[in-house]
Short mmCIF file of C-alpha atoms and ligand atoms in Angstrom, two decimals:
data_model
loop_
_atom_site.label_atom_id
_atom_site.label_comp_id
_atom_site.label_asym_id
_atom_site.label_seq_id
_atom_site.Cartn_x
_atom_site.Cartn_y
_atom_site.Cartn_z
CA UNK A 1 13.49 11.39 -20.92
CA UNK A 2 10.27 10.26 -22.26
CA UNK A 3 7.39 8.39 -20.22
CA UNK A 4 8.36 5.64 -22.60
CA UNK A 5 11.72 5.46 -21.82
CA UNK A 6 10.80 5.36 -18.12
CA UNK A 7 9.07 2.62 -19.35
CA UNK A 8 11.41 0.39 -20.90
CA UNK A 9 13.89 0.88 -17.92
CA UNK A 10 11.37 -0.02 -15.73
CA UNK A 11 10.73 -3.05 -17.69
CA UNK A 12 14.37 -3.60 -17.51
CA UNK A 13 14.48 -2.80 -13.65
CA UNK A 14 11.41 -5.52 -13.19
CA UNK A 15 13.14 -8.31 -15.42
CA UNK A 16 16.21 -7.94 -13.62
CA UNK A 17 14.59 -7.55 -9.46
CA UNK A 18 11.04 -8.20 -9.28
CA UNK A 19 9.74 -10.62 -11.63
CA UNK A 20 6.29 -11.83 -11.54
CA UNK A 21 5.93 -15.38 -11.12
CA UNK A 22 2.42 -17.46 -11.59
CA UNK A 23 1.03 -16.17 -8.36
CA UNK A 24 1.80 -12.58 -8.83
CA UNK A 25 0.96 -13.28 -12.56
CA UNK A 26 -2.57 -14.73 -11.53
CA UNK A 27 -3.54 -10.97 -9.92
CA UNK A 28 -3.57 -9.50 -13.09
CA UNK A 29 -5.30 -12.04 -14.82
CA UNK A 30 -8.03 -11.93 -12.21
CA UNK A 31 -9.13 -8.30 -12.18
CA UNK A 32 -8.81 -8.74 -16.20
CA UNK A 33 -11.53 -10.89 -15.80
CA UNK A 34 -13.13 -10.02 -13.42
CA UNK A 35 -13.26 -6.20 -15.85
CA UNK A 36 -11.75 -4.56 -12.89
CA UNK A 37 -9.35 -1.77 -13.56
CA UNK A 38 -5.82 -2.77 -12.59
CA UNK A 39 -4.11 0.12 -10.42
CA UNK A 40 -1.69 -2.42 -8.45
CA UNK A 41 1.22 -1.27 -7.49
CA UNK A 42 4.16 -2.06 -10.39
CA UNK A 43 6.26 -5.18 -10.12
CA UNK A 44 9.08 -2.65 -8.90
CA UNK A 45 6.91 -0.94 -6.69
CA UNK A 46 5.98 -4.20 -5.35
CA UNK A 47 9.48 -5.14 -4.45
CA UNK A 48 9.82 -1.95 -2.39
CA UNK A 49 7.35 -2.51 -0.36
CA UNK A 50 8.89 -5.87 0.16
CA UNK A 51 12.23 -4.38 0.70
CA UNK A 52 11.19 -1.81 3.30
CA UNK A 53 9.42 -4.82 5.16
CA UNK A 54 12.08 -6.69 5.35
CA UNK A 55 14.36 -3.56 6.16
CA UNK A 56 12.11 -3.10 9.24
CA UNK A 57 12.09 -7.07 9.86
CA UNK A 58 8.18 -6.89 9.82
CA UNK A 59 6.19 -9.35 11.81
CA UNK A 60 3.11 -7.37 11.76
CA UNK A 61 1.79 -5.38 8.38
CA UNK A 62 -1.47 -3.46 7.98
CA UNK A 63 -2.51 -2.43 4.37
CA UNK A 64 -5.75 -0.56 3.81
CA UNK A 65 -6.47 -0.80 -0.02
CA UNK A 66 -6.11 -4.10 -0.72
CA UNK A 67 -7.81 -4.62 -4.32
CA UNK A 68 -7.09 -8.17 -5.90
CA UNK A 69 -4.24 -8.30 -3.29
CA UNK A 70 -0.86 -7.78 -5.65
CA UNK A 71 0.95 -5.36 -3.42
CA UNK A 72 -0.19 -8.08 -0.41
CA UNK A 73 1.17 -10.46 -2.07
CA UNK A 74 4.82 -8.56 -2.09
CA UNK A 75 4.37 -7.42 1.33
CA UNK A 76 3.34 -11.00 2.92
CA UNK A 77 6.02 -12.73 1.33
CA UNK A 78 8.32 -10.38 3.24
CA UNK A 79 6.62 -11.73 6.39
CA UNK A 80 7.86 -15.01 8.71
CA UNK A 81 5.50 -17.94 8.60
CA UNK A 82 4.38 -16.30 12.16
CA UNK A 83 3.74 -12.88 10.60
CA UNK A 84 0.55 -11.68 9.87
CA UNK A 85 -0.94 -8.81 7.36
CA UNK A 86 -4.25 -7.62 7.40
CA UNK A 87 -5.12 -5.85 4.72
CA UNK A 88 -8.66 -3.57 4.72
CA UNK A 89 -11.06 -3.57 1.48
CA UNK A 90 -14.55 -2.54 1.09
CA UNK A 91 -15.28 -3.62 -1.78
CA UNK A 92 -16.44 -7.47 -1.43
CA UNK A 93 -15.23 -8.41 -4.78
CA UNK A 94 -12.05 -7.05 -4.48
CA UNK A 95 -12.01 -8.89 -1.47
CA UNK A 96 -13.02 -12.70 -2.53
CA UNK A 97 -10.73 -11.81 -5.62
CA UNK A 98 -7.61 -11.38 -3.44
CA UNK A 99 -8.76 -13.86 -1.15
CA UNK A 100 -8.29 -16.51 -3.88
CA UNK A 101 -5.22 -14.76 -4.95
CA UNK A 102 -3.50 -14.79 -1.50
CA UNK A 103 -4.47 -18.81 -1.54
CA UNK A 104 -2.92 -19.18 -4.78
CA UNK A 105 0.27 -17.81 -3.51
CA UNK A 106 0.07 -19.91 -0.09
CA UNK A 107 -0.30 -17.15 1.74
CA UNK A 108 -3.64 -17.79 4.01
CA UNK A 109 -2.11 -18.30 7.17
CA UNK A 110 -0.51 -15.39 7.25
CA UNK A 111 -2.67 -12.52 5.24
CA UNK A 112 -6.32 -11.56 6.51
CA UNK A 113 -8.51 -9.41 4.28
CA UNK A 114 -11.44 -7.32 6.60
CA UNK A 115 -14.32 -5.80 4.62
CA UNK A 116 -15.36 -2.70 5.33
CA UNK A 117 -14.70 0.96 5.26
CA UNK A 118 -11.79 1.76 5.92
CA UNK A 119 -12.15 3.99 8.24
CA UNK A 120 -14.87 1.95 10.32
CA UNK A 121 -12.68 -0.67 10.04
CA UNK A 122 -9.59 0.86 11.79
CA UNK A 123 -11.57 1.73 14.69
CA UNK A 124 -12.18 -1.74 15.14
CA UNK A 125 -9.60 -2.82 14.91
CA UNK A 126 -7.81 -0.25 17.14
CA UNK A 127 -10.53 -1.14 19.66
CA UNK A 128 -9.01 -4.95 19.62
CA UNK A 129 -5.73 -3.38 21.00
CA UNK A 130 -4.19 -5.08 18.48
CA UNK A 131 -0.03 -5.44 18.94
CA UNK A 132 1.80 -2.37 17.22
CA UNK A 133 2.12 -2.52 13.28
CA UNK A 134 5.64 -2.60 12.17
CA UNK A 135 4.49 -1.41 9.02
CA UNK A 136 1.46 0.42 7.44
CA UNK A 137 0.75 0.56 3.71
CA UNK A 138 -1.91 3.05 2.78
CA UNK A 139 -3.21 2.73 -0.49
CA UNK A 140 -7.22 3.12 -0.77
CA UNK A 141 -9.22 6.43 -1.37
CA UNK A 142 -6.78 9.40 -1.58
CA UNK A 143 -9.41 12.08 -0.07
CA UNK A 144 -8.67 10.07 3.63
CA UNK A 145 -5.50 9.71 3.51
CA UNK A 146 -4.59 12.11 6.19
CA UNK A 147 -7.39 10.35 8.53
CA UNK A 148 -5.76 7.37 7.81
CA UNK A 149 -1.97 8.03 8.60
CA UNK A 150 -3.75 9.28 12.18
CA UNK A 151 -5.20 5.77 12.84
CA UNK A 152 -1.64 4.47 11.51
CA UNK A 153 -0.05 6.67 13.69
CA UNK A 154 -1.96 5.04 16.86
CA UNK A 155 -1.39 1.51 15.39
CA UNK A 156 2.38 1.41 14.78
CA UNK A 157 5.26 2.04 17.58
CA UNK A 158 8.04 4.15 17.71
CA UNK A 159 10.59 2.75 14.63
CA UNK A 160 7.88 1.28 12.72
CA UNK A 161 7.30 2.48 9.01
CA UNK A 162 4.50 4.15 7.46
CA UNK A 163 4.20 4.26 3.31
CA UNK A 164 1.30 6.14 1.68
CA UNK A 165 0.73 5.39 -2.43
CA UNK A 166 0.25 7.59 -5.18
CA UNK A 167 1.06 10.93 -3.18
CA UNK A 168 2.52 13.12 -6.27
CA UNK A 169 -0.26 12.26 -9.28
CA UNK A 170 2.03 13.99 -12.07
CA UNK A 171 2.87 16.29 -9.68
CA UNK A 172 -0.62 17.61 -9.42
CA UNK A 173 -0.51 17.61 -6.06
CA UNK A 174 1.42 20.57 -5.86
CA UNK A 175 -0.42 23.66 -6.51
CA UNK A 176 -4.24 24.18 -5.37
CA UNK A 177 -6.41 22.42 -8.13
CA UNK A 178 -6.83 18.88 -8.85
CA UNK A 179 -9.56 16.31 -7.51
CA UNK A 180 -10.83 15.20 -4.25
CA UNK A 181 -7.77 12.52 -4.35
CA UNK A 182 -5.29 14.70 -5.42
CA UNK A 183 -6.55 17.60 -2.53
CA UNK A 184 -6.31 14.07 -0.04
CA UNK A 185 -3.15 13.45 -0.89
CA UNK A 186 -2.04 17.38 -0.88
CA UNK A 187 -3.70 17.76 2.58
CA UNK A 188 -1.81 15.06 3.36
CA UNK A 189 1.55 15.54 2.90
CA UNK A 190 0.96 19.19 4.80
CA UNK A 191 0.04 16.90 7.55
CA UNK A 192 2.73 14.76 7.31
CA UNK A 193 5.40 17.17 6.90
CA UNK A 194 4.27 18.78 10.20
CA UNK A 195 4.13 15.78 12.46
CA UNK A 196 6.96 15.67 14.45
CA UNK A 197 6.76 12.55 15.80
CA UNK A 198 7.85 10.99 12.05
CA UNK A 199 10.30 11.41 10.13
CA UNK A 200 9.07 11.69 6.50
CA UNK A 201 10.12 12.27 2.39
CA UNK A 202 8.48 11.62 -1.09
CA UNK A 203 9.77 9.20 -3.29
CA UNK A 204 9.28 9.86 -6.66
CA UNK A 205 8.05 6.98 -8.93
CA UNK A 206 8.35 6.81 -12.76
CA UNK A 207 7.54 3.97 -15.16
CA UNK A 208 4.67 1.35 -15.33
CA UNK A 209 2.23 3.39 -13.32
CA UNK A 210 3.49 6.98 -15.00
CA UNK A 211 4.86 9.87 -12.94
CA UNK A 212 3.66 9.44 -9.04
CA UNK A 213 5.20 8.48 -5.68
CA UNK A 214 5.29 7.10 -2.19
CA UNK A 215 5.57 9.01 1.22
CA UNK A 216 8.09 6.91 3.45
CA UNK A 217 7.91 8.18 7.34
CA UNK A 218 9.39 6.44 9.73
CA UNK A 219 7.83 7.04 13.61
CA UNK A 220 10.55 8.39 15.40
CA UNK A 221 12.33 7.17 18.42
CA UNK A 222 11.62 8.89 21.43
N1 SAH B 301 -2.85 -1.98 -2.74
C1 SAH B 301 -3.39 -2.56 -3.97
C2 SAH B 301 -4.17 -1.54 -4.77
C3 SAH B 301 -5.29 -0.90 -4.01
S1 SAH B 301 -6.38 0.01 -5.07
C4 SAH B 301 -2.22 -3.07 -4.81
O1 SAH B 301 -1.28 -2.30 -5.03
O2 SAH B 301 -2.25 -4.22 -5.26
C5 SAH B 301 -7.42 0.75 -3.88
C6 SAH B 301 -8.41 -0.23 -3.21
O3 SAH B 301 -8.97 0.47 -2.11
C7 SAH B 301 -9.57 -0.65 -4.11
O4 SAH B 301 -9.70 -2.04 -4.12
C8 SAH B 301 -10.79 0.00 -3.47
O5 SAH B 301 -11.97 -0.78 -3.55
C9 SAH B 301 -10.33 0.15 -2.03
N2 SAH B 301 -11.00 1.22 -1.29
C10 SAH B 301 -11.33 2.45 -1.76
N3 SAH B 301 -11.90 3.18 -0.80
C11 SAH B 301 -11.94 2.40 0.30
C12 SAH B 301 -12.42 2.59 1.64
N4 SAH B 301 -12.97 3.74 2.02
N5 SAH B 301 -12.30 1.58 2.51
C13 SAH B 301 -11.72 0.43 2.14
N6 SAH B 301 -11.25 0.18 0.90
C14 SAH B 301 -11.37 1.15 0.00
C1 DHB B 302 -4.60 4.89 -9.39
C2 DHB B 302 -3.42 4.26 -9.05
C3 DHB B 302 -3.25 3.78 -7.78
O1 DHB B 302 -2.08 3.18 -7.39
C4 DHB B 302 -4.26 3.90 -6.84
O2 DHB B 302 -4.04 3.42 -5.61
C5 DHB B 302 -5.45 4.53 -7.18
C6 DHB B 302 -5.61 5.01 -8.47
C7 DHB B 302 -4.75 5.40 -10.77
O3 DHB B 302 -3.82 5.25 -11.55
O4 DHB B 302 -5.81 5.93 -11.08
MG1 MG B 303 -1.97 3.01 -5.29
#
């Protein structure tokens, strides 16, 4: 099958489970105007996430990568009015775009966005002993990746769920080659695969966002 066939059944996967409506629709307008380059997770992509969080009955979401706040969006609506998601961006206007965007979708209460590095900011906010994360979405730089499942690891409990974006690349991340985000994500899933204390797989991903996919782990129960 084609990339464009992929496509379409995507398409036909989105109409029929994970339509966008105006708040979800206002993300993409936003970063087209603002001229920023969309990589948001897919409509159907979106709806996993939102799936798995409610799978897990998430009160408590962490999401470092948050751009104009799309996949937020999916994941806080999975949330009870008590829940709460931070979500981690450096970038400050990524950060006052999905700020607005998260308003427009009613979603305030529940989603905060901290600026900073990512990395800087997990420290932090580890440093807060913050209640265990019942979920962890990592979806910022690639090249990190494996320093950021470690600071997930220390932030979640045992049962919680850990998903990592864009971890196959057209399947460039087997191999040797590729670029400082496709090495991240390689070094990675070497990483993952040898923690014991998760149980982990690749899910691959075709359609709106090409040929790519997420690493699910779950932290395992002692
Ligand atoms: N999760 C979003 C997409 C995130 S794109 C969605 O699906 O809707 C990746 C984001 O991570 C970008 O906004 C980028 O500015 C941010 N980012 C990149 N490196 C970062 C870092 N070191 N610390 C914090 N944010 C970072
Ligand atoms: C790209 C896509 C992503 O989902 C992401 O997090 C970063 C980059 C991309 O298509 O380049
Ligand atoms: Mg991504």
């Amino acid at each position: 099958m084609s990339n464009d066939a992929f496509l379409t059944v995507d398409q036909y996967i989105s109409d029929l489970f994970s339509r966008d409506d105006d708040a979800l629709k206002a993300v993409a307008t936003s970063l087209d105007d603002a001229g920023v380059h969309n990589i948001s997770v897919s409509s159907s992509q979106g709806k996993l996430l939102q799936v798995l969080a409610q799978l897990c009955g998430a009160t408590r979401i962490l999401e470092v990568g948050t751009l104009a706040g799309y996949s937020t969006i999916w994941l806080a609506r999975a949330l009870p009015e008590t829940g709460r998601l931070v979500s981690i961006e450096y970038d400050p206007r990524h950060a006052r775009i999905a700020t607005e965007n998260v308003a427009r979708a009613g979603l305030s209460g529940r989603v905060e966005i901290r600026l900073g590095k990512a990395l800087e900011v997990l420290d932090a906010l580890h440093r807060e002993r913050p209640p265990a994360f019942d979920m962890v979405f990592i979806d910022a730089d690639k090249a990190p990746y494996d320093q950021y499942f470690q600071w997930a690891l220390k932030l979640t409990r045992p049962g919680s769920l850990i998903v990592a974006d864009n971890v196959v690349r057209g399947g460039e991340v087997m191999g040797t080659g590729g670029d400082a985000n496709v090495q991240g994500a390689r070094r990675f899933l070497q990483v993952l695969a040898q923690t014991t204390s998760v149980s982990a797989t690749v899910l691959q991903t075709v359609g709106a966002k090409g040929h790519d996919g997420m690493a699910i782990a779950v932290v395992k129960r002692p």
